[in-house]
Amino acid sequence: MSTTPSVDRSAEASTETCAKPEVRGFFDARTWTWTYVVYDPATKDAVIIDPVLDFDPANGRTWTESADLVVQFVEAQGLRVHLQLETHAHADHLSGSQHLKAKLGAGVAIGADITAVQKVFAPVFNLGPDFALDGSQFDHLIHDGEELQLGSLRIQGIATPGHTPACMSLLIGDALFSGDALFLPDVGVGRCDFPAGSAQTLYASVHGKLYNLPATTRVFVGHDYPPTGRVALAETTVAESKAHNVHLRESSTQDEFVAFRTGRDKGLAAPRLLLPSIQVNIDAGRLPKPEANGKSYLKIPLR
Ligand SMILES: [Fe+2]
């Protein structure tokens, strides 16, 4: 993965770095997912974070309404999308990244520890020797602390494992995209009971890393599950999270958090789209190869 042909670095020589990028969120009410377009209005440099492919598991239908809203926005603003970034291998929605790659030409990046997720789930779906376990399905693997200069956007990867081993938060100027590591203060943080998830690790990621960012850092979350009476929101700050997050505050000790998180996770059902999502998303959002009759099939391992 040392060469990354789909990452457009043609503007790497730019001396201007956007300190406060514009962020446009698109909320998918079916899966409670936020997709973001992050862009510099002056230079039109842009990235897309966590795109969604619409999917109805009852009849197997996929469609691209959500991703096409993103395309329309990108085109209306005249943005140049350099890269798509997945904060992790999502277990609750199919990624729309391959549709957007075809439409916009931007490759797909994910945290380098996606290889750990692939090693766990390839045998679950019996994907066989043709399925690579090295992350090569993606156009770029982001390492902890890595910085990408994409035009005027400077993107720093901050590994925030715990929800999954591959979770990568992304800092772009003053905006942090926290994926499922950190939600809005009244929602909390992501669950830690997926394979290779860890409440201890998530505590270290959030308390030990994200809470050390400047207090005014804007935080854009991967999902919102609004309590009754409020609309879906996308944004908080590091200061608000440290003071008010219902699961993990600055004052929370590791023991308190781990006891809370592991206890709560025992009562959570598996996400509705877990099995379809994971088998598609560890293959960078590609749907399974068509069989001899031209149709693709998802696998559901029976237990
Ligand atoms: Fe997730």
PDB file of C-alpha atoms and ligand atoms in Angstrom:
ATOM      1  CA  MET A   1       0.000   0.000   0.000  1.00  0.00           C
ATOM      2  CA  SER A   2       2.925   2.332  -0.437  1.00  0.00           C
ATOM      3  CA  THR A   3       1.613   3.660  -3.729  1.00  0.00           C
ATOM      4  CA  THR A   4      -1.827   5.172  -3.721  1.00  0.00           C
ATOM      5  CA  PRO A   5      -2.787   6.042  -7.276  1.00  0.00           C
ATOM      6  CA  SER A   6      -6.341   7.051  -6.384  1.00  0.00           C
ATOM      7  CA  VAL A   7      -5.216   9.649  -3.861  1.00  0.00           C
ATOM      8  CA  ASP A   8      -4.898  12.857  -5.850  1.00  0.00           C
ATOM      9  CA  ARG A   9      -1.845  14.642  -4.547  1.00  0.00           C
ATOM     10  CA  SER A  10      -1.514  16.938  -7.537  1.00  0.00           C
ATOM     11  CA  ALA A  11      -1.996  20.016  -5.390  1.00  0.00           C
ATOM     12  CA  GLU A  12       0.413  18.846  -2.720  1.00  0.00           C
ATOM     13  CA  ALA A  13       2.606  21.871  -3.249  1.00  0.00           C
ATOM     14  CA  SER A  14      -0.197  24.155  -2.026  1.00  0.00           C
ATOM     15  CA  THR A  15       1.087  26.365   0.739  1.00  0.00           C
ATOM     16  CA  GLU A  16      -2.393  27.296   1.995  1.00  0.00           C
ATOM     17  CA  THR A  17      -3.951  24.903   4.492  1.00  0.00           C
ATOM     18  CA  CYS A  18      -7.600  25.403   5.333  1.00  0.00           C
ATOM     19  CA  ALA A  19      -7.889  25.936   9.105  1.00  0.00           C
ATOM     20  CA  LYS A  20     -11.685  25.907   9.302  1.00  0.00           C
ATOM     21  CA  PRO A  21     -13.204  23.794   6.541  1.00  0.00           C
ATOM     22  CA  GLU A  22     -16.868  23.900   5.627  1.00  0.00           C
ATOM     23  CA  VAL A  23     -18.766  20.773   6.611  1.00  0.00           C
ATOM     24  CA  ARG A  24     -22.025  19.664   5.009  1.00  0.00           C
ATOM     25  CA  GLY A  25     -23.763  16.731   6.684  1.00  0.00           C
ATOM     26  CA  PHE A  26     -26.244  14.326   5.114  1.00  0.00           C
ATOM     27  CA  PHE A  27     -28.288  12.322   7.597  1.00  0.00           C
ATOM     28  CA  ASP A  28     -29.549   8.868   6.628  1.00  0.00           C
ATOM     29  CA  ALA A  29     -32.606   8.384   8.813  1.00  0.00           C
ATOM     30  CA  ARG A  30     -32.803   4.655   7.996  1.00  0.00           C
ATOM     31  CA  THR A  31     -29.464   3.899   9.637  1.00  0.00           C
ATOM     32  CA  TRP A  32     -28.968   7.053  11.722  1.00  0.00           C
ATOM     33  CA  THR A  33     -25.740   7.686   9.829  1.00  0.00           C
ATOM     34  CA  TRP A  34     -24.070  11.013   9.086  1.00  0.00           C
ATOM     35  CA  THR A  35     -22.208  11.339   5.806  1.00  0.00           C
ATOM     36  CA  TYR A  36     -20.040  14.432   5.487  1.00  0.00           C
ATOM     37  CA  VAL A  37     -18.615  16.474   2.669  1.00  0.00           C
ATOM     38  CA  VAL A  38     -15.680  18.480   4.021  1.00  0.00           C
ATOM     39  CA  TYR A  39     -14.398  21.218   1.788  1.00  0.00           C
ATOM     40  CA  ASP A  40     -12.464  24.417   1.421  1.00  0.00           C
ATOM     41  CA  PRO A  41     -14.834  26.931  -0.196  1.00  0.00           C
ATOM     42  CA  ALA A  42     -11.883  28.960  -1.480  1.00  0.00           C
ATOM     43  CA  THR A  43     -10.056  26.178  -3.318  1.00  0.00           C
ATOM     44  CA  LYS A  44     -12.936  23.674  -3.765  1.00  0.00           C
ATOM     45  CA  ASP A  45     -10.772  20.862  -2.397  1.00  0.00           C
ATOM     46  CA  ALA A  46     -13.005  18.262  -0.746  1.00  0.00           C
ATOM     47  CA  VAL A  47     -13.225  14.837   0.862  1.00  0.00           C
ATOM     48  CA  ILE A  48     -16.252  12.675   1.646  1.00  0.00           C
ATOM     49  CA  ILE A  49     -16.571  10.812   4.937  1.00  0.00           C
ATOM     50  CA  ASP A  50     -18.697   7.677   5.502  1.00  0.00           C
ATOM     51  CA  PRO A  51     -20.990   7.557   2.452  1.00  0.00           C
ATOM     52  CA  VAL A  52     -24.082   5.325   2.559  1.00  0.00           C
ATOM     53  CA  LEU A  53     -25.505   2.879   0.024  1.00  0.00           C
ATOM     54  CA  ASP A  54     -29.245   2.510   0.519  1.00  0.00           C
ATOM     55  CA  PHE A  55     -30.233  -1.111   1.170  1.00  0.00           C
ATOM     56  CA  ASP A  56     -33.439  -2.944   1.997  1.00  0.00           C
ATOM     57  CA  PRO A  57     -32.585  -6.374   3.436  1.00  0.00           C
ATOM     58  CA  ALA A  58     -36.184  -7.579   3.062  1.00  0.00           C
ATOM     59  CA  ASN A  59     -35.939  -7.695  -0.724  1.00  0.00           C
ATOM     60  CA  GLY A  60     -32.211  -7.298  -1.365  1.00  0.00           C
ATOM     61  CA  ARG A  61     -32.652  -4.010  -3.176  1.00  0.00           C
ATOM     62  CA  THR A  62     -29.843  -1.457  -3.188  1.00  0.00           C
ATOM     63  CA  TRP A  63     -30.204   2.049  -4.490  1.00  0.00           C
ATOM     64  CA  THR A  64     -28.213   5.256  -4.468  1.00  0.00           C
ATOM     65  CA  GLU A  65     -30.533   8.040  -3.370  1.00  0.00           C
ATOM     66  CA  SER A  66     -28.323   8.960  -0.403  1.00  0.00           C
ATOM     67  CA  ALA A  67     -25.057   8.889  -2.336  1.00  0.00           C
ATOM     68  CA  ASP A  68     -26.606  10.789  -5.220  1.00  0.00           C
ATOM     69  CA  LEU A  69     -27.540  13.646  -2.875  1.00  0.00           C
ATOM     70  CA  VAL A  70     -23.835  13.880  -2.101  1.00  0.00           C
ATOM     71  CA  VAL A  71     -22.969  13.885  -5.810  1.00  0.00           C
ATOM     72  CA  GLN A  72     -25.503  16.650  -6.450  1.00  0.00           C
ATOM     73  CA  PHE A  73     -24.007  18.759  -3.686  1.00  0.00           C
ATOM     74  CA  VAL A  74     -20.453  18.198  -4.904  1.00  0.00           C
ATOM     75  CA  GLU A  75     -21.414  19.161  -8.434  1.00  0.00           C
ATOM     76  CA  ALA A  76     -23.461  22.191  -7.391  1.00  0.00           C
ATOM     77  CA  GLN A  77     -20.545  23.510  -5.344  1.00  0.00           C
ATOM     78  CA  GLY A  78     -17.990  22.650  -8.025  1.00  0.00           C
ATOM     79  CA  LEU A  79     -15.908  20.633  -5.548  1.00  0.00           C
ATOM     80  CA  ARG A  80     -12.932  18.471  -6.404  1.00  0.00           C
ATOM     81  CA  VAL A  81     -13.201  15.362  -4.236  1.00  0.00           C
ATOM     82  CA  HIS A  82      -9.736  13.945  -3.567  1.00  0.00           C
ATOM     83  CA  LEU A  83     -10.605  11.002  -1.375  1.00  0.00           C
ATOM     84  CA  GLN A  84     -13.357   9.173   0.483  1.00  0.00           C
ATOM     85  CA  LEU A  85     -12.625   8.286   4.087  1.00  0.00           C
ATOM     86  CA  GLU A  86     -14.268   5.515   6.089  1.00  0.00           C
ATOM     87  CA  THR A  87     -13.971   5.982   9.841  1.00  0.00           C
ATOM     88  CA  HIS A  88     -14.273   2.181  10.209  1.00  0.00           C
ATOM     89  CA  ALA A  89     -15.870  -0.941   8.737  1.00  0.00           C
ATOM     90  CA  HIS A  90     -19.463  -0.060   9.527  1.00  0.00           C
ATOM     91  CA  ALA A  91     -21.774  -2.709  10.905  1.00  0.00           C
ATOM     92  CA  ASP A  92     -25.008  -0.818  10.370  1.00  0.00           C
ATOM     93  CA  HIS A  93     -24.980   0.302   6.755  1.00  0.00           C
ATOM     94  CA  LEU A  94     -23.446  -0.589   3.423  1.00  0.00           C
ATOM     95  CA  SER A  95     -20.846   1.891   2.248  1.00  0.00           C
ATOM     96  CA  GLY A  96     -21.741   3.968  -0.782  1.00  0.00           C
ATOM     97  CA  SER A  97     -18.064   4.520  -1.590  1.00  0.00           C
ATOM     98  CA  GLN A  98     -17.887   2.403  -4.745  1.00  0.00           C
ATOM     99  CA  HIS A  99     -20.842   4.223  -6.280  1.00  0.00           C
ATOM    100  CA  LEU A 100     -19.218   7.555  -5.446  1.00  0.00           C
ATOM    101  CA  LYS A 101     -15.858   6.361  -6.736  1.00  0.00           C
ATOM    102  CA  ALA A 102     -17.501   5.570 -10.071  1.00  0.00           C
ATOM    103  CA  LYS A 103     -19.267   8.945 -10.130  1.00  0.00           C
ATOM    104  CA  LEU A 104     -16.531  11.211  -8.772  1.00  0.00           C
ATOM    105  CA  GLY A 105     -13.308   9.259  -9.271  1.00  0.00           C
ATOM    106  CA  ALA A 106     -12.196   9.548  -5.643  1.00  0.00           C
ATOM    107  CA  GLY A 107     -10.572   6.504  -4.061  1.00  0.00           C
ATOM    108  CA  VAL A 108     -11.430   5.029  -0.681  1.00  0.00           C
ATOM    109  CA  ALA A 109      -9.287   5.125   2.479  1.00  0.00           C
ATOM    110  CA  ILE A 110      -9.724   3.454   5.856  1.00  0.00           C
ATOM    111  CA  GLY A 111      -7.661   2.872   8.988  1.00  0.00           C
ATOM    112  CA  ALA A 112      -4.742   0.493   8.443  1.00  0.00           C
ATOM    113  CA  ASP A 113      -6.019  -1.878  11.109  1.00  0.00           C
ATOM    114  CA  ILE A 114      -8.869  -2.851   8.778  1.00  0.00           C
ATOM    115  CA  THR A 115      -6.622  -5.874   8.248  1.00  0.00           C
ATOM    116  CA  ALA A 116      -7.501  -7.040  11.778  1.00  0.00           C
ATOM    117  CA  VAL A 117     -11.210  -6.760  10.954  1.00  0.00           C
ATOM    118  CA  GLN A 118     -10.705  -8.623   7.694  1.00  0.00           C
ATOM    119  CA  LYS A 119      -8.874 -11.438   9.503  1.00  0.00           C
ATOM    120  CA  VAL A 120     -11.770 -11.815  11.935  1.00  0.00           C
ATOM    121  CA  PHE A 121     -14.584 -11.747   9.406  1.00  0.00           C
ATOM    122  CA  ALA A 122     -13.144 -13.464   6.307  1.00  0.00           C
ATOM    123  CA  PRO A 123     -13.549 -16.894   7.951  1.00  0.00           C
ATOM    124  CA  VAL A 124     -17.009 -15.948   9.262  1.00  0.00           C
ATOM    125  CA  PHE A 125     -18.144 -15.527   5.645  1.00  0.00           C
ATOM    126  CA  ASN A 126     -15.815 -18.268   4.279  1.00  0.00           C
ATOM    127  CA  LEU A 127     -14.410 -15.779   1.793  1.00  0.00           C
ATOM    128  CA  GLY A 128     -11.592 -18.114   0.800  1.00  0.00           C
ATOM    129  CA  PRO A 129      -8.069 -17.494  -0.464  1.00  0.00           C
ATOM    130  CA  ASP A 130      -9.149 -14.985  -3.102  1.00  0.00           C
ATOM    131  CA  PHE A 131     -10.074 -12.480  -0.414  1.00  0.00           C
ATOM    132  CA  ALA A 132      -6.916 -10.574   0.527  1.00  0.00           C
ATOM    133  CA  LEU A 133      -6.340  -9.877   4.218  1.00  0.00           C
ATOM    134  CA  ASP A 134      -3.941  -6.979   3.648  1.00  0.00           C
ATOM    135  CA  GLY A 135      -6.402  -4.127   3.107  1.00  0.00           C
ATOM    136  CA  SER A 136      -5.520  -3.961  -0.583  1.00  0.00           C
ATOM    137  CA  GLN A 137      -9.200  -3.631  -1.484  1.00  0.00           C
ATOM    138  CA  PHE A 138      -8.840  -0.014  -0.379  1.00  0.00           C
ATOM    139  CA  ASP A 139      -6.991   2.705  -2.269  1.00  0.00           C
ATOM    140  CA  HIS A 140      -5.176   3.946   0.811  1.00  0.00           C
ATOM    141  CA  LEU A 141      -4.650   2.730   4.375  1.00  0.00           C
ATOM    142  CA  ILE A 142      -4.322   5.482   6.971  1.00  0.00           C
ATOM    143  CA  HIS A 143      -1.872   4.961   9.821  1.00  0.00           C
ATOM    144  CA  ASP A 144      -2.118   6.530  13.256  1.00  0.00           C
ATOM    145  CA  GLY A 145      -0.720  10.048  13.120  1.00  0.00           C
ATOM    146  CA  GLU A 146      -0.423  10.067   9.340  1.00  0.00           C
ATOM    147  CA  GLU A 147      -1.043  13.386   7.647  1.00  0.00           C
ATOM    148  CA  LEU A 148      -2.429  13.730   4.147  1.00  0.00           C
ATOM    149  CA  GLN A 149      -2.297  17.056   2.342  1.00  0.00           C
ATOM    150  CA  LEU A 150      -5.061  17.004  -0.255  1.00  0.00           C
ATOM    151  CA  GLY A 151      -5.042  20.374  -1.943  1.00  0.00           C
ATOM    152  CA  SER A 152      -5.615  22.845   0.871  1.00  0.00           C
ATOM    153  CA  LEU A 153      -7.099  20.208   3.184  1.00  0.00           C
ATOM    154  CA  ARG A 154      -4.732  18.753   5.733  1.00  0.00           C
ATOM    155  CA  ILE A 155      -6.056  15.520   7.200  1.00  0.00           C
ATOM    156  CA  GLN A 156      -4.582  13.842  10.236  1.00  0.00           C
ATOM    157  CA  GLY A 157      -5.521  10.291  11.116  1.00  0.00           C
ATOM    158  CA  ILE A 158      -5.970   9.650  14.843  1.00  0.00           C
ATOM    159  CA  ALA A 159      -6.416   5.950  15.586  1.00  0.00           C
ATOM    160  CA  THR A 160      -9.333   5.615  18.021  1.00  0.00           C
ATOM    161  CA  PRO A 161      -9.874   1.853  18.379  1.00  0.00           C
ATOM    162  CA  GLY A 162     -12.269   0.320  20.874  1.00  0.00           C
ATOM    163  CA  HIS A 163     -15.580   0.207  18.988  1.00  0.00           C
ATOM    164  CA  THR A 164     -13.622  -1.728  16.346  1.00  0.00           C
ATOM    165  CA  PRO A 165      -9.839  -2.191  16.045  1.00  0.00           C
ATOM    166  CA  ALA A 166      -9.727  -0.165  12.822  1.00  0.00           C
ATOM    167  CA  CYS A 167     -11.566   2.958  13.978  1.00  0.00           C
ATOM    168  CA  MET A 168      -9.802   6.088  12.742  1.00  0.00           C
ATOM    169  CA  SER A 169     -10.876   9.588  13.694  1.00  0.00           C
ATOM    170  CA  LEU A 170      -9.969  12.287  11.220  1.00  0.00           C
ATOM    171  CA  LEU A 171      -8.861  15.790  12.090  1.00  0.00           C
ATOM    172  CA  ILE A 172      -9.259  18.321   9.274  1.00  0.00           C
ATOM    173  CA  GLY A 173      -8.381  21.838  10.362  1.00  0.00           C
ATOM    174  CA  ASP A 174     -10.459  22.482  13.495  1.00  0.00           C
ATOM    175  CA  ALA A 175     -12.969  19.728  12.671  1.00  0.00           C
ATOM    176  CA  LEU A 176     -12.749  16.218  14.084  1.00  0.00           C
ATOM    177  CA  PHE A 177     -14.719  13.374  12.533  1.00  0.00           C
ATOM    178  CA  SER A 178     -15.048  10.871  15.333  1.00  0.00           C
ATOM    179  CA  GLY A 179     -16.945   8.041  13.651  1.00  0.00           C
ATOM    180  CA  ASP A 180     -18.414   5.771  16.320  1.00  0.00           C
ATOM    181  CA  ALA A 181     -15.775   6.524  18.952  1.00  0.00           C
ATOM    182  CA  LEU A 182     -17.608   9.597  20.240  1.00  0.00           C
ATOM    183  CA  PHE A 183     -21.231  10.609  19.745  1.00  0.00           C
ATOM    184  CA  LEU A 184     -23.141  13.687  20.882  1.00  0.00           C
ATOM    185  CA  PRO A 185     -23.058  14.345  24.637  1.00  0.00           C
ATOM    186  CA  ASP A 186     -26.604  13.054  25.217  1.00  0.00           C
ATOM    187  CA  VAL A 187     -25.948   9.866  23.204  1.00  0.00           C
ATOM    188  CA  GLY A 188     -22.526   8.833  24.537  1.00  0.00           C
ATOM    189  CA  VAL A 189     -19.944   6.642  22.785  1.00  0.00           C
ATOM    190  CA  GLY A 190     -19.967   3.593  20.516  1.00  0.00           C
ATOM    191  CA  ARG A 191     -20.523   0.062  21.759  1.00  0.00           C
ATOM    192  CA  CYS A 192     -17.440  -2.069  22.358  1.00  0.00           C
ATOM    193  CA  ASP A 193     -18.747  -5.626  22.003  1.00  0.00           C
ATOM    194  CA  PHE A 194     -17.886  -6.338  18.367  1.00  0.00           C
ATOM    195  CA  PRO A 195     -15.035  -8.815  17.738  1.00  0.00           C
ATOM    196  CA  ALA A 196     -11.759  -7.234  18.881  1.00  0.00           C
ATOM    197  CA  GLY A 197     -13.674  -4.311  20.389  1.00  0.00           C
ATOM    198  CA  SER A 198     -12.601  -3.186  23.858  1.00  0.00           C
ATOM    199  CA  ALA A 199     -14.017  -0.743  26.377  1.00  0.00           C
ATOM    200  CA  GLN A 200     -10.543  -0.250  27.881  1.00  0.00           C
ATOM    201  CA  THR A 201      -9.218   0.623  24.454  1.00  0.00           C
ATOM    202  CA  LEU A 202     -12.068   3.007  23.701  1.00  0.00           C
ATOM    203  CA  TYR A 203     -11.453   4.784  26.988  1.00  0.00           C
ATOM    204  CA  ALA A 204      -7.826   5.291  26.012  1.00  0.00           C
ATOM    205  CA  SER A 205      -8.857   6.528  22.571  1.00  0.00           C
ATOM    206  CA  VAL A 206     -11.427   9.044  23.753  1.00  0.00           C
ATOM    207  CA  HIS A 207     -10.119  10.099  27.153  1.00  0.00           C
ATOM    208  CA  GLY A 208      -6.443   9.754  26.302  1.00  0.00           C
ATOM    209  CA  LYS A 209      -6.512  11.153  22.758  1.00  0.00           C
ATOM    210  CA  LEU A 210      -9.635  13.010  21.636  1.00  0.00           C
ATOM    211  CA  TYR A 211     -10.087  14.809  24.947  1.00  0.00           C
ATOM    212  CA  ASN A 212      -6.551  16.194  24.588  1.00  0.00           C
ATOM    213  CA  LEU A 213      -7.487  18.102  21.439  1.00  0.00           C
ATOM    214  CA  PRO A 214      -8.164  21.841  21.781  1.00  0.00           C
ATOM    215  CA  ALA A 215     -11.433  22.481  23.649  1.00  0.00           C
ATOM    216  CA  THR A 216     -12.949  24.393  20.739  1.00  0.00           C
ATOM    217  CA  THR A 217     -12.371  21.556  18.253  1.00  0.00           C
ATOM    218  CA  ARG A 218     -15.614  20.921  16.387  1.00  0.00           C
ATOM    219  CA  VAL A 219     -16.623  17.266  16.671  1.00  0.00           C
ATOM    220  CA  PHE A 220     -18.760  15.709  13.929  1.00  0.00           C
ATOM    221  CA  VAL A 221     -20.178  12.341  14.942  1.00  0.00           C
ATOM    222  CA  GLY A 222     -20.697   9.207  12.857  1.00  0.00           C
ATOM    223  CA  HIS A 223     -24.267   8.612  13.991  1.00  0.00           C
ATOM    224  CA  ASP A 224     -26.957  10.331  15.921  1.00  0.00           C
ATOM    225  CA  TYR A 225     -29.727   8.544  17.788  1.00  0.00           C
ATOM    226  CA  PRO A 226     -31.703  11.558  18.959  1.00  0.00           C
ATOM    227  CA  PRO A 227     -33.761  11.134  22.101  1.00  0.00           C
ATOM    228  CA  THR A 228     -37.467  11.818  21.687  1.00  0.00           C
ATOM    229  CA  GLY A 229     -38.062  15.499  21.238  1.00  0.00           C
ATOM    230  CA  ARG A 230     -34.932  16.573  19.428  1.00  0.00           C
ATOM    231  CA  VAL A 231     -33.949  16.444  15.788  1.00  0.00           C
ATOM    232  CA  ALA A 232     -30.825  14.664  14.566  1.00  0.00           C
ATOM    233  CA  LEU A 233     -27.714  16.749  15.123  1.00  0.00           C
ATOM    234  CA  ALA A 234     -24.173  16.292  13.898  1.00  0.00           C
ATOM    235  CA  GLU A 235     -21.901  18.575  15.840  1.00  0.00           C
ATOM    236  CA  THR A 236     -20.530  19.113  19.314  1.00  0.00           C
ATOM    237  CA  THR A 237     -17.149  20.222  20.660  1.00  0.00           C
ATOM    238  CA  VAL A 238     -14.367  18.618  22.659  1.00  0.00           C
ATOM    239  CA  ALA A 239     -15.223  20.906  25.602  1.00  0.00           C
ATOM    240  CA  GLU A 240     -18.906  19.909  25.578  1.00  0.00           C
ATOM    241  CA  SER A 241     -18.020  16.238  25.330  1.00  0.00           C
ATOM    242  CA  LYS A 242     -15.574  16.398  28.218  1.00  0.00           C
ATOM    243  CA  ALA A 243     -18.139  18.147  30.409  1.00  0.00           C
ATOM    244  CA  HIS A 244     -21.379  16.447  29.422  1.00  0.00           C
ATOM    245  CA  ASN A 245     -20.944  13.137  27.556  1.00  0.00           C
ATOM    246  CA  VAL A 246     -23.348  10.747  29.278  1.00  0.00           C
ATOM    247  CA  HIS A 247     -20.989   7.765  28.950  1.00  0.00           C
ATOM    248  CA  LEU A 248     -17.508   9.182  29.179  1.00  0.00           C
ATOM    249  CA  ARG A 249     -16.630  12.554  30.652  1.00  0.00           C
ATOM    250  CA  GLU A 250     -13.259  14.024  31.487  1.00  0.00           C
ATOM    251  CA  SER A 251     -14.022  13.087  35.102  1.00  0.00           C
ATOM    252  CA  SER A 252     -14.850   9.446  34.269  1.00  0.00           C
ATOM    253  CA  THR A 253     -12.312   6.895  35.448  1.00  0.00           C
ATOM    254  CA  GLN A 254     -11.384   3.932  33.274  1.00  0.00           C
ATOM    255  CA  ASP A 255     -12.904   1.516  35.788  1.00  0.00           C
ATOM    256  CA  GLU A 256     -16.209   3.398  35.857  1.00  0.00           C
ATOM    257  CA  PHE A 257     -16.398   3.553  32.095  1.00  0.00           C
ATOM    258  CA  VAL A 258     -15.432  -0.067  31.484  1.00  0.00           C
ATOM    259  CA  ALA A 259     -17.970  -1.314  34.032  1.00  0.00           C
ATOM    260  CA  PHE A 260     -20.703   0.834  32.478  1.00  0.00           C
ATOM    261  CA  ARG A 261     -19.860   0.006  28.858  1.00  0.00           C
ATOM    262  CA  THR A 262     -19.467  -3.750  29.239  1.00  0.00           C
ATOM    263  CA  GLY A 263     -22.654  -3.944  31.298  1.00  0.00           C
ATOM    264  CA  ARG A 264     -24.677  -1.975  28.796  1.00  0.00           C
ATOM    265  CA  ASP A 265     -23.292  -3.870  25.785  1.00  0.00           C
ATOM    266  CA  LYS A 266     -24.586  -7.154  27.224  1.00  0.00           C
ATOM    267  CA  GLY A 267     -28.124  -5.891  26.672  1.00  0.00           C
ATOM    268  CA  LEU A 268     -27.678  -4.650  23.104  1.00  0.00           C
ATOM    269  CA  ALA A 269     -29.007  -6.609  20.117  1.00  0.00           C
ATOM    270  CA  ALA A 270     -26.843  -7.131  17.026  1.00  0.00           C
ATOM    271  CA  PRO A 271     -27.261  -4.309  14.499  1.00  0.00           C
ATOM    272  CA  ARG A 272     -30.013  -5.100  11.975  1.00  0.00           C
ATOM    273  CA  LEU A 273     -27.652  -4.889   8.993  1.00  0.00           C
ATOM    274  CA  LEU A 274     -24.552  -6.351  10.703  1.00  0.00           C
ATOM    275  CA  LEU A 275     -23.968  -9.341   8.424  1.00  0.00           C
ATOM    276  CA  PRO A 276     -24.717  -7.631   5.104  1.00  0.00           C
ATOM    277  CA  SER A 277     -22.739  -4.544   6.093  1.00  0.00           C
ATOM    278  CA  ILE A 278     -19.585  -6.226   7.289  1.00  0.00           C
ATOM    279  CA  GLN A 279     -19.159  -8.539   4.318  1.00  0.00           C
ATOM    280  CA  VAL A 280     -19.519  -5.608   1.917  1.00  0.00           C
ATOM    281  CA  ASN A 281     -17.562  -3.053   3.898  1.00  0.00           C
ATOM    282  CA  ILE A 282     -14.444  -5.171   4.518  1.00  0.00           C
ATOM    283  CA  ASP A 283     -14.285  -5.359   0.711  1.00  0.00           C
ATOM    284  CA  ALA A 284     -14.233  -1.540   0.493  1.00  0.00           C
ATOM    285  CA  GLY A 285     -17.964  -1.331  -0.199  1.00  0.00           C
ATOM    286  CA  ARG A 286     -18.000  -3.725  -3.156  1.00  0.00           C
ATOM    287  CA  LEU A 287     -21.065  -5.885  -3.539  1.00  0.00           C
ATOM    288  CA  PRO A 288     -20.295  -9.610  -3.896  1.00  0.00           C
ATOM    289  CA  LYS A 289     -19.194 -10.765  -7.330  1.00  0.00           C
ATOM    290  CA  PRO A 290     -22.105 -11.911  -9.502  1.00  0.00           C
ATOM    291  CA  GLU A 291     -22.577 -15.656  -9.799  1.00  0.00           C
ATOM    292  CA  ALA A 292     -23.040 -17.516 -13.112  1.00  0.00           C
ATOM    293  CA  ASN A 293     -26.583 -16.190 -13.457  1.00  0.00           C
ATOM    294  CA  GLY A 294     -25.377 -12.606 -13.183  1.00  0.00           C
ATOM    295  CA  LYS A 295     -26.836 -12.042  -9.713  1.00  0.00           C
ATOM    296  CA  SER A 296     -24.972 -11.168  -6.506  1.00  0.00           C
ATOM    297  CA  TYR A 297     -25.773 -12.840  -3.215  1.00  0.00           C
ATOM    298  CA  LEU A 298     -24.983 -11.893   0.354  1.00  0.00           C
ATOM    299  CA  LYS A 299     -24.174 -14.657   2.818  1.00  0.00           C
ATOM    300  CA  ILE A 300     -25.878 -15.203   6.147  1.00  0.00           C
ATOM    301  CA  PRO A 301     -23.925 -17.743   8.207  1.00  0.00           C
ATOM    302  CA  LEU A 302     -26.356 -19.850  10.223  1.00  0.00           C
ATOM    303  CA  ARG A 303     -25.595 -20.691  13.816  1.00  0.00           C
TER     304      ARG A 303
HETATM  305 FE    FE B   1     -19.885   1.502  13.793  1.00  0.00          FE
END
